[in-house]
CSV table of C-alpha atoms in Angstrom, one decimal:
chain,number,residue,atom,x,y,z
A,1,MET,CA,47.4,80.9,25.8
A,2,GLY,CA,43.9,80.4,23.8
A,3,GLY,CA,41.8,83.3,23.2
A,4,HIS,CA,39.8,85.1,20.6
A,5,ASP,CA,43.2,86.0,18.7
A,6,ALA,CA,44.3,82.7,18.8
A,7,GLY,CA,45.6,81.6,15.3
A,8,MET,CA,46.0,85.0,14.0
A,9,GLU,CA,49.8,85.0,14.5
A,10,HIS,CA,50.4,83.3,11.2
A,11,GLN,CA,49.2,86.5,9.5
A,12,PHE,CA,52.1,88.5,10.8
A,13,THR,CA,55.7,88.4,9.9
A,14,GLY,CA,58.9,90.0,10.8
A,15,VAL,CA,58.8,92.6,13.5
A,16,SER,CA,54.9,92.9,13.2
A,17,ARG,CA,54.8,89.3,14.7
A,18,PHE,CA,55.8,90.5,17.9
A,19,PHE,CA,54.8,94.3,17.8
A,20,ASN,CA,50.9,94.6,16.6
A,21,SER,CA,47.7,95.8,17.8
A,22,GLN,CA,45.7,92.4,17.1
A,23,THR,CA,47.5,89.6,19.2
A,24,TYR,CA,47.8,89.5,22.9
A,25,LEU,CA,51.6,89.1,22.6
A,26,GLY,CA,52.0,92.0,20.0
A,27,ARG,CA,49.7,94.3,22.4
A,28,ARG,CA,51.8,93.4,25.3
A,29,ASN,CA,55.1,94.3,23.6
A,30,CYS,CA,53.8,97.4,22.4
A,31,VAL,CA,52.9,98.4,25.8
A,32,LEU,CA,56.2,97.3,27.3
A,33,ALA,CA,58.1,99.1,24.5
A,34,THR,CA,56.1,102.4,25.1
A,35,TYR,CA,56.9,102.2,28.7
A,36,ALA,CA,60.7,101.5,27.9
A,37,GLY,CA,60.7,104.5,25.3
A,38,VAL,CA,59.0,106.7,28.1
A,39,ALA,CA,61.6,105.7,30.7
A,40,ALA,CA,64.5,106.3,28.2
A,41,ILE,CA,63.3,109.7,27.4
A,42,PHE,CA,63.0,110.5,31.0
A,43,LEU,CA,66.3,109.1,32.0
A,44,PHE,CA,68.0,110.8,28.8
A,45,PHE,CA,66.8,114.4,30.1
A,46,LYS,CA,67.5,113.6,33.8
A,47,LEU,CA,71.0,112.5,33.4
A,48,LYS,CA,72.0,115.0,30.5
A,49,PRO,CA,74.8,117.2,31.8
A,50,LYS,CA,73.8,120.9,32.4
A,51,LYS,CA,75.7,123.2,30.3
A,52,GLN,CA,77.6,125.6,32.6
A,53,PRO,CA,78.1,129.1,31.6
A,54,ALA,CA,81.8,130.1,30.4
A,55,VAL,CA,83.8,131.7,33.0
A,56,THR,CA,85.3,135.0,31.3
A,57,ASP,CA,88.0,137.1,32.8
A,58,LYS,CA,87.2,140.6,33.5
B,1,MET,CA,22.9,135.4,61.1
B,2,THR,CA,24.4,133.7,58.2
B,3,VAL,CA,23.5,130.2,57.3
B,4,SER,CA,26.5,127.9,56.1
B,5,LEU,CA,25.3,125.5,53.6
B,6,PHE,CA,28.2,123.2,54.0
B,7,ASP,CA,27.6,122.4,58.0
B,8,GLN,CA,25.6,119.6,57.1
B,9,PHE,CA,28.9,118.0,55.8
B,10,GLU,CA,30.9,118.3,58.7
B,11,SER,CA,31.7,115.2,60.5
B,12,PRO,CA,29.3,115.4,63.7
B,13,LEU,CA,30.8,115.4,67.1
B,14,PHE,CA,28.8,114.9,70.4
B,15,LEU,CA,30.7,116.1,73.3
B,16,GLY,CA,34.3,115.4,71.6
B,17,ILE,CA,33.0,112.0,70.4
B,18,PRO,CA,32.8,111.6,66.7
B,19,LEU,CA,29.5,110.1,65.5
B,20,MET,CA,31.1,108.9,62.2
B,21,ALA,CA,31.5,105.4,63.8
B,22,ILE,CA,27.8,105.2,64.6
B,23,ALA,CA,26.7,106.5,61.0
B,24,LEU,CA,28.9,103.8,59.5
B,25,VAL,CA,27.5,101.0,61.8
B,26,LEU,CA,24.1,102.1,61.2
B,27,PRO,CA,23.4,99.8,58.2
B,28,TRP,CA,24.5,96.8,60.0
B,29,ALA,CA,22.2,97.5,62.8
B,30,LEU,CA,19.3,98.2,60.6
B,31,LEU,CA,19.4,95.4,58.1
B,32,PRO,CA,17.8,92.0,59.1
B,33,LYS,CA,20.0,89.0,60.0
B,34,PRO,CA,19.5,85.6,58.7
B,35,CYS,CA,17.2,83.6,61.2
B,36,SER,CA,17.2,79.9,62.1
B,37,ARG,CA,13.5,79.4,61.2
B,38,TRP,CA,12.7,77.4,57.9
B,39,ILE,CA,10.5,80.4,56.4
B,40,SER,CA,11.8,84.0,57.4
B,41,GLY,CA,9.5,87.1,57.5
B,42,ARG,CA,8.8,89.5,54.9
B,43,TYR,CA,11.6,91.9,55.6
B,44,LEU,CA,14.3,89.1,55.3
B,45,THR,CA,12.6,87.5,52.3
B,46,LEU,CA,12.7,90.8,50.5
B,47,GLN,CA,16.6,91.4,51.4
B,48,ASN,CA,17.4,87.9,50.4
B,49,TRP,CA,15.6,88.3,47.1
B,50,PHE,CA,17.4,91.6,46.5
B,51,ILE,CA,20.7,89.9,47.4
B,52,SER,CA,20.3,87.1,45.1
B,53,ARG,CA,19.1,89.2,42.1
B,54,PHE,CA,22.1,91.7,42.6
B,55,THR,CA,24.7,89.0,42.8
B,56,HIS,CA,23.3,87.3,40.0
B,57,GLN,CA,23.1,90.5,37.7
B,58,ILE,CA,26.7,91.7,38.9
B,59,PHE,CA,28.5,88.3,38.5
B,60,GLN,CA,26.9,87.2,35.4
B,61,PRO,CA,29.6,88.4,33.0
B,62,ILE,CA,32.3,87.6,35.4
B,63,SER,CA,34.3,84.2,35.3
B,64,HIS,CA,34.4,81.6,37.9
B,65,PRO,CA,37.5,82.8,39.8
B,66,GLY,CA,36.0,86.1,40.4
B,67,TYR,CA,33.0,84.6,42.3
B,68,LYS,CA,34.8,84.9,45.5
B,69,TRP,CA,34.4,88.5,45.5
B,70,ALA,CA,30.4,88.1,45.5
B,71,LEU,CA,30.1,88.6,49.4
B,72,LEU,CA,32.3,91.7,49.3
B,73,PHE,CA,30.4,93.6,46.5
B,74,THR,CA,27.0,92.6,47.8
B,75,SER,CA,27.7,93.7,51.2
B,76,LEU,CA,29.4,97.0,49.8
B,77,MET,CA,26.2,97.6,47.5
B,78,LEU,CA,23.8,97.3,50.7
B,79,PHE,CA,26.2,99.4,52.8
B,80,LEU,CA,26.1,102.3,50.1
B,81,ILE,CA,22.5,102.0,49.4
B,82,THR,CA,21.5,102.0,53.0
B,83,VAL,CA,23.9,105.0,53.9
B,84,ASN,CA,22.7,107.0,50.9
B,85,MET,CA,19.0,106.4,51.6
B,86,LEU,CA,19.5,107.3,55.3
B,87,GLY,CA,21.3,110.5,54.4
B,88,LEU,CA,17.9,111.8,52.7
B,89,LEU,CA,16.3,111.9,55.9
B,90,PRO,CA,16.1,115.6,57.4
B,91,TYR,CA,18.9,116.6,59.8
B,92,THR,CA,20.9,113.2,59.1
B,93,TYR,CA,24.5,113.0,58.2
B,94,THR,CA,25.7,111.2,55.1
B,95,PRO,CA,29.2,109.5,55.5
B,96,THR,CA,29.4,109.0,51.6
B,97,THR,CA,29.6,112.8,51.0
B,98,GLN,CA,33.0,112.6,52.7
B,99,LEU,CA,35.7,112.1,49.9
B,100,SER,CA,38.0,110.2,52.5
B,101,VAL,CA,35.2,107.6,52.9
B,102,ASN,CA,34.7,107.0,49.2
B,103,MET,CA,38.4,106.9,48.5
B,104,GLY,CA,38.7,104.5,51.4
B,105,PHE,CA,36.6,102.1,49.4
B,106,ALA,CA,37.5,103.0,45.9
B,107,VAL,CA,41.4,103.0,46.1
B,108,PRO,CA,41.8,99.3,47.9
B,109,LEU,CA,39.3,97.8,45.9
B,110,TRP,CA,40.5,99.2,42.6
B,111,LEU,CA,44.2,98.3,43.4
B,112,ALA,CA,43.1,94.6,44.6
B,113,THR,CA,41.8,94.3,41.0
B,114,VAL,CA,45.0,95.6,39.3
B,115,ILE,CA,47.2,93.6,41.6
B,116,ILE,CA,45.0,90.2,41.0
B,117,GLY,CA,45.4,91.1,37.2
B,118,MET,CA,49.3,91.6,37.2
B,119,ARG,CA,49.6,88.6,39.4
B,120,ASN,CA,47.6,85.8,37.6
B,121,GLN,CA,47.8,87.2,34.1
B,122,PRO,CA,50.6,89.7,33.6
B,123,SER,CA,50.6,89.6,29.7
B,124,LEU,CA,46.8,89.8,29.4
B,125,SER,CA,46.6,92.8,32.0
B,126,LEU,CA,49.4,94.7,30.0
B,127,ALA,CA,47.6,93.7,26.7
B,128,HIS,CA,44.4,95.5,27.8
B,129,LEU,CA,46.2,98.9,28.0
B,130,LEU,CA,46.2,98.8,24.2
B,131,PRO,CA,42.9,98.4,22.4
B,132,GLU,CA,42.6,95.9,19.9
B,133,GLY,CA,43.0,97.1,16.1
B,134,THR,CA,44.5,100.4,16.9
B,135,PRO,CA,46.3,102.1,14.0
B,136,THR,CA,50.0,102.0,14.5
B,137,PRO,CA,50.8,105.6,14.6
B,138,LEU,CA,48.4,105.9,17.3
B,139,ILE,CA,49.8,103.1,19.4
B,140,PRO,CA,52.1,105.0,22.0
B,141,VAL,CA,49.6,107.7,22.3
B,142,LEU,CA,46.9,105.2,23.2
B,143,ILE,CA,48.9,103.3,25.5
B,144,ILE,CA,49.8,106.6,27.4
B,145,ILE,CA,46.1,107.6,27.4
B,146,GLU,CA,45.2,104.2,28.6
B,147,THR,CA,47.7,104.2,31.5
B,148,ILE,CA,46.4,107.4,32.6
B,149,SER,CA,42.7,106.5,32.5
B,150,LEU,CA,43.8,103.5,34.6
B,151,PHE,CA,45.2,105.5,37.3
B,152,ILE,CA,42.4,107.9,37.0
B,153,ARG,CA,39.7,105.1,37.8
B,154,PRO,CA,39.9,105.2,41.8
B,155,LEU,CA,39.7,109.0,41.9
B,156,ALA,CA,36.7,109.0,39.5
B,157,LEU,CA,35.1,106.2,41.6
B,158,GLY,CA,35.4,108.2,44.9
B,159,VAL,CA,34.8,111.7,43.3
B,160,ARG,CA,31.8,110.6,41.4
B,161,LEU,CA,30.0,109.2,44.5
B,162,THR,CA,31.1,112.3,46.6
B,163,ALA,CA,29.9,114.8,44.3
B,164,ASN,CA,26.5,113.5,43.2
B,165,LEU,CA,25.7,113.2,46.9
B,166,THR,CA,27.0,116.5,48.0
B,167,ALA,CA,25.6,118.4,45.1
B,168,GLY,CA,22.2,116.6,45.8
B,169,HIS,CA,22.0,117.5,49.4
B,170,LEU,CA,23.1,120.9,48.6
B,171,LEU,CA,20.5,121.7,46.1
B,172,LEU,CA,17.9,120.1,48.5
B,173,GLN,CA,18.9,122.5,51.3
B,174,LEU,CA,19.1,125.6,48.9
B,175,ILE,CA,15.5,124.8,47.5
B,176,SER,CA,14.0,124.0,50.7
B,177,LEU,CA,15.6,127.4,52.4
B,178,ALA,CA,14.2,129.3,49.3
B,179,ALA,CA,10.7,127.7,49.8
B,180,PHE,CA,10.6,128.5,53.5
B,181,VAL,CA,11.8,132.2,53.0
B,182,LEU,CA,9.4,132.8,50.3
B,183,LEU,CA,6.3,131.4,52.2
B,184,PRO,CA,5.4,134.7,53.8
B,185,ILE,CA,6.5,137.0,51.1
B,186,MET,CA,5.2,135.2,47.9
B,187,THR,CA,3.1,132.2,48.6
B,188,ALA,CA,2.4,131.2,44.9
B,189,THR,CA,6.2,131.2,44.2
B,190,ALA,CA,6.8,129.1,47.5
B,191,PHE,CA,4.4,126.5,46.3
B,192,LEU,CA,6.1,126.3,43.1
B,193,THR,CA,9.4,126.0,44.8
B,194,TRP,CA,8.0,123.3,47.2
B,195,SER,CA,6.9,121.3,44.1
B,196,LEU,CA,10.3,121.6,42.7
B,197,LEU,CA,11.7,120.3,46.1
B,198,VAL,CA,9.5,117.1,46.0
B,199,LEU,CA,10.5,116.3,42.5
B,200,LEU,CA,14.1,117.0,43.5
B,201,THR,CA,13.5,114.7,46.6
B,202,LEU,CA,12.4,112.0,44.2
B,203,LEU,CA,15.4,112.4,42.0
B,204,GLU,CA,17.6,112.2,45.0
B,205,ILE,CA,16.1,109.0,45.9
B,206,ALA,CA,17.1,107.5,42.6
B,207,VAL,CA,20.4,108.9,42.6
B,208,ALA,CA,21.2,107.7,45.9
B,209,MET,CA,20.3,104.1,44.7
B,210,ILE,CA,22.0,104.6,41.2
B,211,GLN,CA,25.1,105.9,42.4
B,212,ALA,CA,25.5,103.2,44.9
B,213,TYR,CA,24.8,100.6,41.9
B,214,VAL,CA,27.2,102.4,39.6
B,215,PHE,CA,30.3,102.2,42.1
B,216,VAL,CA,29.8,98.4,42.5
B,217,LEU,CA,29.3,98.0,38.9
B,218,LEU,CA,32.3,99.7,37.7
B,219,LEU,CA,34.4,97.8,40.4
B,220,SER,CA,32.9,94.6,39.1
B,221,LEU,CA,33.8,95.9,35.4
B,222,TYR,CA,37.2,96.3,36.7
B,223,LEU,CA,37.5,92.9,38.3
B,224,GLN,CA,36.2,91.4,35.0
B,225,GLU,CA,39.3,92.7,33.1
B,226,ASN,CA,41.6,91.3,35.5
B,227,VAL,CA,40.1,88.0,36.6
Protein backbone atom coordinates (compact mmCIF):
# COMPACT_ATOMS: atom_id res chain seq x y z
CA MET A 1 0.00 0.00 0.00
CA GLY A 2 1.57 3.29 -1.10
CA GLY A 3 1.59 6.17 1.33
CA HIS A 4 3.82 8.82 2.79
CA ASP A 5 5.71 6.14 4.71
CA ALA A 6 6.38 4.05 1.58
CA GLY A 7 10.05 3.15 1.34
CA MET A 8 10.77 3.54 5.04
CA GLU A 9 10.62 -0.17 5.72
CA HIS A 10 14.34 -0.62 4.92
CA GLN A 11 15.28 1.59 7.90
CA PHE A 12 13.98 -0.97 10.36
CA THR A 13 15.48 -4.37 11.05
CA GLY A 14 14.45 -7.25 13.23
CA VAL A 15 11.42 -6.84 15.48
CA SER A 16 11.26 -3.10 14.88
CA ARG A 17 10.44 -3.83 11.25
CA PHE A 18 7.06 -5.08 12.38
CA PHE A 19 6.57 -3.00 15.54
CA ASN A 20 7.36 0.70 15.17
CA SER A 21 5.53 4.00 15.21
CA GLN A 22 6.60 5.15 11.73
CA THR A 23 5.11 2.80 9.14
CA TYR A 24 1.44 1.86 8.74
CA LEU A 25 2.29 -1.82 9.26
CA GLY A 26 4.29 -1.10 12.41
CA ARG A 27 1.58 1.11 13.89
CA ARG A 28 -1.12 -1.42 13.11
CA ASN A 29 0.86 -4.23 14.72
CA CYS A 30 1.52 -2.11 17.82
CA VAL A 31 -2.21 -1.45 18.15
CA LEU A 32 -3.08 -5.11 17.76
CA ALA A 33 -0.36 -6.13 20.23
CA THR A 34 -1.63 -3.60 22.80
CA TYR A 35 -5.20 -4.86 22.44
CA ALA A 36 -3.97 -8.47 22.77
CA GLY A 37 -2.00 -7.53 25.88
CA VAL A 38 -4.99 -5.80 27.49
CA ALA A 39 -7.21 -8.78 26.65
CA ALA A 40 -4.62 -11.18 28.11
CA ILE A 41 -4.38 -9.20 31.37
CA PHE A 42 -8.17 -9.06 31.62
CA LEU A 43 -8.52 -12.81 31.01
CA PHE A 44 -5.74 -13.56 33.50
CA PHE A 45 -7.53 -11.78 36.33
CA LYS A 46 -10.91 -13.09 35.24
CA LEU A 47 -9.86 -16.75 35.15
CA LYS A 48 -7.50 -16.64 38.11
CA PRO A 49 -8.78 -19.09 40.72
CA LYS A 50 -9.90 -17.33 43.86
CA LYS A 51 -8.14 -18.37 47.06
CA GLN A 52 -10.54 -20.04 49.43
CA PRO A 53 -10.02 -19.54 53.17
CA ALA A 54 -8.67 -22.64 54.88
CA VAL A 55 -11.28 -24.58 56.86
CA THR A 56 -10.03 -25.12 60.46
CA ASP A 57 -11.47 -27.57 63.04
CA LYS A 58 -12.86 -25.78 66.09
CA MET B 1 -45.21 31.60 42.09
CA THR B 2 -41.86 30.04 41.25
CA VAL B 3 -40.53 30.19 37.74
CA SER B 4 -38.92 27.02 36.49
CA LEU B 5 -36.12 27.96 34.16
CA PHE B 6 -36.08 24.50 32.61
CA ASP B 7 -39.70 24.47 31.43
CA GLN B 8 -38.57 25.79 28.06
CA PHE B 9 -36.63 22.56 27.44
CA GLU B 10 -39.54 20.18 27.98
CA SER B 11 -40.89 18.47 24.88
CA PRO B 12 -44.07 20.39 24.08
CA LEU B 13 -47.43 18.64 24.13
CA PHE B 14 -50.70 19.97 22.79
CA LEU B 15 -53.79 18.02 23.80
CA GLY B 16 -51.51 15.05 24.36
CA ILE B 17 -49.96 15.30 20.89
CA PRO B 18 -46.16 15.74 20.91
CA LEU B 19 -45.18 18.80 18.93
CA MET B 20 -41.59 17.58 18.53
CA ALA B 21 -42.51 16.18 15.10
CA ILE B 22 -43.68 19.60 13.91
CA ALA B 23 -40.54 21.21 15.32
CA LEU B 24 -38.34 18.73 13.44
CA VAL B 25 -40.28 19.08 10.17
CA LEU B 26 -40.34 22.90 10.28
CA PRO B 27 -36.96 23.43 8.48
CA TRP B 28 -38.19 21.28 5.59
CA ALA B 29 -41.36 23.39 5.39
CA LEU B 30 -39.54 26.72 5.54
CA LEU B 31 -36.62 26.17 3.20
CA PRO B 32 -37.29 26.74 -0.53
CA LYS B 33 -37.38 23.83 -2.94
CA PRO B 34 -35.74 23.83 -6.39
CA CYS B 35 -38.09 25.31 -8.95
CA SER B 36 -38.51 24.39 -12.59
CA ARG B 37 -37.79 27.91 -13.82
CA TRP B 38 -34.52 28.65 -15.54
CA ILE B 39 -33.62 31.48 -13.17
CA SER B 40 -34.74 31.09 -9.58
CA GLY B 41 -35.71 33.79 -7.12
CA ARG B 42 -33.49 35.55 -4.59
CA TYR B 43 -34.23 33.21 -1.70
CA LEU B 44 -33.53 30.05 -3.68
CA THR B 45 -30.41 31.59 -5.26
CA LEU B 46 -29.10 32.48 -1.82
CA GLN B 47 -29.75 28.96 -0.57
CA ASN B 48 -28.05 27.43 -3.62
CA TRP B 49 -25.03 29.69 -3.15
CA PHE B 50 -24.81 28.75 0.53
CA ILE B 51 -25.09 25.02 -0.25
CA SER B 52 -22.46 25.27 -2.99
CA ARG B 53 -19.97 27.20 -0.82
CA PHE B 54 -20.52 24.96 2.18
CA THR B 55 -20.15 21.73 0.21
CA HIS B 56 -16.99 22.98 -1.47
CA GLN B 57 -15.54 24.05 1.89
CA ILE B 58 -16.32 20.82 3.73
CA PHE B 59 -15.36 18.37 1.00
CA GLN B 60 -12.15 20.01 -0.22
CA PRO B 61 -9.90 17.89 2.06
CA ILE B 62 -11.91 14.68 1.60
CA SER B 63 -10.99 12.17 -1.09
CA HIS B 64 -13.32 11.17 -3.91
CA PRO B 65 -15.04 8.16 -2.23
CA GLY B 66 -16.28 10.51 0.49
CA TYR B 67 -18.20 12.72 -1.92
CA LYS B 68 -21.27 10.50 -1.64
CA TRP B 69 -21.71 11.97 1.85
CA ALA B 70 -22.26 15.47 0.41
CA LEU B 71 -26.06 15.29 0.44
CA LEU B 72 -26.14 13.99 4.01
CA PHE B 73 -23.76 16.59 5.42
CA THR B 74 -25.32 19.50 3.58
CA SER B 75 -28.84 18.58 4.60
CA LEU B 76 -27.68 18.02 8.20
CA MET B 77 -26.04 21.44 8.22
CA LEU B 78 -29.15 23.15 6.83
CA PHE B 79 -31.34 21.36 9.33
CA LEU B 80 -29.18 22.19 12.36
CA ILE B 81 -28.67 25.82 11.43
CA THR B 82 -32.38 26.34 10.77
CA VAL B 83 -33.50 24.61 13.96
CA ASN B 84 -30.95 26.48 16.07
CA MET B 85 -31.90 29.87 14.60
CA LEU B 86 -35.63 29.20 14.97
CA GLY B 87 -35.05 28.34 18.61
CA LEU B 88 -33.82 31.86 19.27
CA LEU B 89 -37.30 33.25 18.64
CA PRO B 90 -39.16 33.93 21.89
CA TYR B 91 -41.36 31.15 23.25
CA THR B 92 -40.15 28.60 20.69
CA TYR B 93 -38.88 25.13 21.34
CA THR B 94 -35.42 24.06 20.20
CA PRO B 95 -35.15 20.32 19.45
CA THR B 96 -31.35 20.46 19.56
CA THR B 97 -31.44 21.26 23.28
CA GLN B 98 -32.47 17.62 23.75
CA LEU B 99 -29.52 15.26 24.19
CA SER B 100 -31.57 12.46 22.63
CA VAL B 101 -31.91 14.37 19.34
CA ASN B 102 -28.23 15.24 19.16
CA MET B 103 -27.08 11.76 20.11
CA GLY B 104 -29.48 10.43 17.49
CA PHE B 105 -27.49 12.37 14.92
CA ALA B 106 -24.02 11.88 16.36
CA VAL B 107 -23.88 8.15 17.18
CA PRO B 108 -25.10 6.65 13.87
CA LEU B 109 -23.04 9.01 11.73
CA TRP B 110 -19.87 8.51 13.78
CA LEU B 111 -20.40 4.74 13.79
CA ALA B 112 -20.90 4.80 10.01
CA THR B 113 -17.52 6.49 9.54
CA VAL B 114 -15.82 3.93 11.80
CA ILE B 115 -17.44 0.96 10.07
CA ILE B 116 -16.55 2.34 6.64
CA GLY B 117 -12.93 2.72 7.74
CA MET B 118 -12.75 -0.76 9.24
CA ARG B 119 -14.39 -2.31 6.18
CA ASN B 120 -12.50 -0.55 3.39
CA GLN B 121 -9.05 -0.05 4.92
CA PRO B 122 -8.80 -1.89 8.26
CA SER B 123 -5.00 -1.60 8.55
CA LEU B 124 -5.05 2.14 8.01
CA SER B 125 -7.93 2.59 10.47
CA LEU B 126 -6.05 0.65 13.14
CA ALA B 127 -2.81 2.50 12.37
CA HIS B 128 -4.58 5.82 13.05
CA LEU B 129 -4.89 4.81 16.70
CA LEU B 130 -1.13 5.34 17.13
CA PRO B 131 0.21 8.80 16.25
CA GLU B 132 3.22 8.72 13.97
CA GLY B 133 6.58 9.16 15.67
CA THR B 134 5.44 8.20 19.15
CA PRO B 135 8.35 7.29 21.46
CA THR B 136 8.45 3.56 22.13
CA PRO B 137 7.75 3.66 25.92
CA LEU B 138 4.61 5.72 25.29
CA ILE B 139 3.11 3.47 22.60
CA PRO B 140 0.75 1.34 24.78
CA VAL B 141 -0.46 4.33 26.79
CA LEU B 142 -1.14 6.40 23.72
CA ILE B 143 -3.01 3.57 22.00
CA ILE B 144 -5.30 3.24 25.00
CA ILE B 145 -5.79 7.01 25.14
CA GLU B 146 -6.56 7.18 21.41
CA THR B 147 -9.05 4.29 21.73
CA ILE B 148 -10.84 6.05 24.56
CA SER B 149 -10.92 9.30 22.59
CA LEU B 150 -12.35 7.42 19.62
CA PHE B 151 -15.29 6.17 21.67
CA ILE B 152 -15.83 9.51 23.35
CA ARG B 153 -16.26 11.27 19.99
CA PRO B 154 -20.02 10.71 19.55
CA LEU B 155 -20.65 11.65 23.18
CA ALA B 156 -18.66 14.85 22.76
CA LEU B 157 -20.47 15.68 19.51
CA GLY B 158 -23.91 15.33 21.05
CA VAL B 159 -23.14 16.92 24.40
CA ARG B 160 -21.31 19.88 22.82
CA LEU B 161 -24.34 20.91 20.79
CA THR B 162 -26.77 20.26 23.65
CA ALA B 163 -24.73 22.09 26.27
CA ASN B 164 -24.01 25.13 24.11
CA LEU B 165 -27.62 25.69 23.15
CA THR B 166 -29.04 24.85 26.57
CA ALA B 167 -26.62 27.17 28.35
CA GLY B 168 -27.31 29.96 25.89
CA HIS B 169 -31.07 29.68 26.23
CA LEU B 170 -30.82 29.56 30.01
CA LEU B 171 -28.66 32.68 30.08
CA LEU B 172 -31.07 34.51 27.80
CA GLN B 173 -34.00 33.63 30.04
CA LEU B 174 -32.14 34.55 33.25
CA ILE B 175 -30.96 37.91 31.99
CA SER B 176 -34.29 38.82 30.43
CA LEU B 177 -35.99 37.89 33.71
CA ALA B 178 -33.52 40.07 35.61
CA ALA B 179 -34.08 43.02 33.26
CA PHE B 180 -37.85 42.66 33.56
CA VAL B 181 -37.79 42.44 37.37
CA LEU B 182 -35.34 45.33 37.76
CA LEU B 183 -37.27 47.70 35.46
CA PRO B 184 -39.61 49.22 38.11
CA ILE B 185 -36.99 49.02 40.89
CA MET B 186 -33.69 50.15 39.37
CA THR B 187 -34.25 51.49 35.88
CA ALA B 188 -30.61 52.28 35.11
CA THR B 189 -29.50 48.77 36.11
CA ALA B 190 -32.36 47.35 34.06
CA PHE B 191 -31.12 49.29 31.04
CA LEU B 192 -27.60 47.90 31.53
CA THR B 193 -29.06 44.40 31.85
CA TRP B 194 -31.07 44.94 28.68
CA SER B 195 -27.88 46.01 26.85
CA LEU B 196 -26.22 42.81 28.06
CA LEU B 197 -29.25 40.88 26.80
CA VAL B 198 -28.87 42.41 23.32
CA LEU B 199 -25.18 41.48 23.20
CA LEU B 200 -25.92 37.99 24.45
CA THR B 201 -28.60 37.55 21.79
CA LEU B 202 -26.08 38.46 19.10
CA LEU B 203 -23.66 35.96 20.62
CA GLU B 204 -26.33 33.27 20.66
CA ILE B 205 -27.08 33.86 16.98
CA ALA B 206 -23.39 33.30 16.25
CA VAL B 207 -23.24 30.26 18.53
CA ALA B 208 -26.30 28.74 16.84
CA MET B 209 -24.62 28.93 13.43
CA ILE B 210 -21.14 28.00 14.62
CA GLN B 211 -22.25 24.96 16.60
CA ALA B 212 -24.13 23.59 13.60
CA TYR B 213 -21.02 24.09 11.47
CA VAL B 214 -18.73 22.52 14.09
CA PHE B 215 -20.96 19.45 14.34
CA VAL B 216 -20.82 18.79 10.61
CA LEU B 217 -17.15 19.78 10.34
CA LEU B 218 -16.10 17.25 13.00
CA LEU B 219 -18.12 14.54 11.28
CA SER B 220 -16.35 15.38 8.01
CA LEU B 221 -12.98 15.11 9.79
CA TYR B 222 -13.94 11.68 11.13
CA LEU B 223 -14.94 10.69 7.61
CA GLN B 224 -11.68 12.03 6.20
CA GLU B 225 -9.72 9.67 8.46
CA ASN B 226 -11.67 6.64 7.32
CA VAL B 227 -12.39 7.12 3.64
